[in-house]
């Protein structure tokens, strides 16, 4: 039954919708946590340490954090694979161009594919930059506040992050509404409300995440 569901277009769209909502929930929590940087190094570093001790003593040190990471990796893989396979299926279904031009889609819709690729590459960069420190010269383990300030004190760190967050906003704007349709939450009477929620989520996430590099660039965070 699981294989039958996965092989169907609706099944892949459902996997894509559910995995997308899991990532969206994480992004909201992650953004709120990031904004703690405006309360100073002590507050932000304490929050970063707390993330590693959640669930103690029942859970061992960092076990909860690793559990969250595993769920997120599974969601990212499921989302990416289902998106790729749906795209290939759509191309095979119409190998030649339409005789009549289709109505012009929104900018977010037309850039969903490239936005997903940009975000996938950004996730890799973000981990290597602020988690492992592989591409971060002067990375200091156990000092997240200083590492964030260092990253956004470079022009390329700001450019990479801000471009990725703009792509995220477009992705969320279209993705949330699309997921609602797939899961049956959409209707003629609720479409306007769902689109409003999607726009607000996209705006809040984009502004919330970009506030951190802007805070560093303006000296509010230093």
PDB file of N, CA and C in Angstrom, residues 12-13 17 38 61-62 73-74 78 89 96 104-105 110 119 124 128-130 136 150 185 190 205 210 212 215:
ATOM      1  N   UNK A  12       2.846  11.533  -3.894  1.00  0.00           N
ATOM      2  CA  UNK A  12       4.068  12.341  -3.887  1.00  0.00           C
ATOM      3  C   UNK A  12       3.769  13.774  -3.454  1.00  0.00           C
ATOM      4  N   UNK A  13       2.636  14.302  -3.907  1.00  0.00           N
ATOM      5  CA  UNK A  13       2.265  15.661  -3.512  1.00  0.00           C
ATOM      6  C   UNK A  13       1.980  15.729  -2.010  1.00  0.00           C
ATOM      7  N   UNK A  17       3.882  17.940   0.687  1.00  0.00           N
ATOM      8  CA  UNK A  17       3.156  18.889   1.530  1.00  0.00           C
ATOM      9  C   UNK A  17       3.476  18.685   3.006  1.00  0.00           C
ATOM     10  N   UNK A  38      19.487  39.541  19.684  1.00  0.00           N
ATOM     11  CA  UNK A  38      19.333  40.958  19.996  1.00  0.00           C
ATOM     12  C   UNK A  38      19.300  41.226  21.499  1.00  0.00           C
ATOM     13  N   UNK A  61      22.778  14.161  26.663  1.00  0.00           N
ATOM     14  CA  UNK A  61      23.230  15.422  26.083  1.00  0.00           C
ATOM     15  C   UNK A  61      23.217  15.358  24.549  1.00  0.00           C
ATOM     16  N   UNK A  62      22.508  16.283  23.921  1.00  0.00           N
ATOM     17  CA  UNK A  62      22.373  16.447  22.473  1.00  0.00           C
ATOM     18  C   UNK A  62      21.485  15.401  21.793  1.00  0.00           C
ATOM     19  N   UNK A  73      16.377  16.129   8.292  1.00  0.00           N
ATOM     20  CA  UNK A  73      17.044  15.546   7.127  1.00  0.00           C
ATOM     21  C   UNK A  73      16.074  14.673   6.342  1.00  0.00           C
ATOM     22  N   UNK A  74      15.274  13.870   7.067  1.00  0.00           N
ATOM     23  CA  UNK A  74      14.281  13.020   6.404  1.00  0.00           C
ATOM     24  C   UNK A  74      13.258  13.872   5.649  1.00  0.00           C
ATOM     25  N   UNK A  78      12.800  13.791   1.616  1.00  0.00           N
ATOM     26  CA  UNK A  78      11.476  13.434   1.100  1.00  0.00           C
ATOM     27  C   UNK A  78      10.916  14.561   0.236  1.00  0.00           C
ATOM     28  N   UNK A  89       7.889  13.805 -13.937  1.00  0.00           N
ATOM     29  CA  UNK A  89       6.614  13.244 -14.411  1.00  0.00           C
ATOM     30  C   UNK A  89       5.844  14.284 -15.212  1.00  0.00           C
ATOM     31  N   UNK A  96       6.277  18.163 -25.530  1.00  0.00           N
ATOM     32  CA  UNK A  96       6.333  19.263 -26.484  1.00  0.00           C
ATOM     33  C   UNK A  96       5.645  20.482 -25.899  1.00  0.00           C
ATOM     34  N   UNK A 104       0.281  33.403 -17.453  1.00  0.00           N
ATOM     35  CA  UNK A 104       1.544  33.632 -16.761  1.00  0.00           C
ATOM     36  C   UNK A 104       1.387  33.365 -15.271  1.00  0.00           C
ATOM     37  N   UNK A 105       2.224  32.486 -14.743  1.00  0.00           N
ATOM     38  CA  UNK A 105       2.157  32.145 -13.321  1.00  0.00           C
ATOM     39  C   UNK A 105       2.842  33.230 -12.500  1.00  0.00           C
ATOM     40  N   UNK A 110       6.883  30.326 -10.603  1.00  0.00           N
ATOM     41  CA  UNK A 110       7.868  30.060 -11.652  1.00  0.00           C
ATOM     42  C   UNK A 110       9.273  29.822 -11.113  1.00  0.00           C
ATOM     43  N   UNK A 119      17.983  26.924  -1.884  1.00  0.00           N
ATOM     44  CA  UNK A 119      17.841  26.614  -0.463  1.00  0.00           C
ATOM     45  C   UNK A 119      18.597  25.345  -0.081  1.00  0.00           C
ATOM     46  N   UNK A 124      23.541  23.362   3.016  1.00  0.00           N
ATOM     47  CA  UNK A 124      24.892  22.785   3.103  1.00  0.00           C
ATOM     48  C   UNK A 124      25.877  23.850   3.582  1.00  0.00           C
ATOM     49  N   UNK A 128      28.061  24.017   7.198  1.00  0.00           N
ATOM     50  CA  UNK A 128      29.531  24.099   7.161  1.00  0.00           C
ATOM     51  C   UNK A 128      30.032  25.402   7.774  1.00  0.00           C
ATOM     52  N   UNK A 129      29.198  26.421   7.760  1.00  0.00           N
ATOM     53  CA  UNK A 129      29.599  27.725   8.277  1.00  0.00           C
ATOM     54  C   UNK A 129      29.415  27.839   9.786  1.00  0.00           C
ATOM     55  N   UNK A 130      28.196  27.572  10.278  1.00  0.00           N
ATOM     56  CA  UNK A 130      27.887  27.850  11.679  1.00  0.00           C
ATOM     57  C   UNK A 130      27.691  26.621  12.572  1.00  0.00           C
ATOM     58  N   UNK A 136      34.336  28.392   7.863  1.00  0.00           N
ATOM     59  CA  UNK A 136      34.305  29.610   8.684  1.00  0.00           C
ATOM     60  C   UNK A 136      35.683  29.824   9.313  1.00  0.00           C
ATOM     61  N   UNK A 150      30.827  37.142  13.365  1.00  0.00           N
ATOM     62  CA  UNK A 150      31.928  36.993  12.411  1.00  0.00           C
ATOM     63  C   UNK A 150      31.407  36.732  10.997  1.00  0.00           C
ATOM     64  N   UNK A 185      -7.299  21.360   2.629  1.00  0.00           N
ATOM     65  CA  UNK A 185      -7.717  22.475   3.482  1.00  0.00           C
ATOM     66  C   UNK A 185      -8.234  23.649   2.665  1.00  0.00           C
ATOM     67  N   UNK A 190     -12.100  29.648   1.479  1.00  0.00           N
ATOM     68  CA  UNK A 190     -10.921  29.794   2.332  1.00  0.00           C
ATOM     69  C   UNK A 190      -9.661  30.203   1.576  1.00  0.00           C
ATOM     70  N   UNK A 205       8.933  35.415   8.112  1.00  0.00           N
ATOM     71  CA  UNK A 205      10.143  34.599   8.099  1.00  0.00           C
ATOM     72  C   UNK A 205      11.300  35.322   7.409  1.00  0.00           C
ATOM     73  N   UNK A 210      16.383  37.908   8.069  1.00  0.00           N
ATOM     74  CA  UNK A 210      17.274  38.944   7.549  1.00  0.00           C
ATOM     75  C   UNK A 210      17.606  39.981   8.624  1.00  0.00           C
ATOM     76  N   UNK A 212      18.833  39.533  11.444  1.00  0.00           N
ATOM     77  CA  UNK A 212      20.102  39.221  12.117  1.00  0.00           C
ATOM     78  C   UNK A 212      21.304  39.802  11.367  1.00  0.00           C
ATOM     79  N   UNK A 215      21.212  43.498  11.636  1.00  0.00           N
ATOM     80  CA  UNK A 215      21.611  43.933  12.974  1.00  0.00           C
ATOM     81  C   UNK A 215      23.121  43.999  13.131  1.00  0.00           C
TER      82      UNK A 215
END
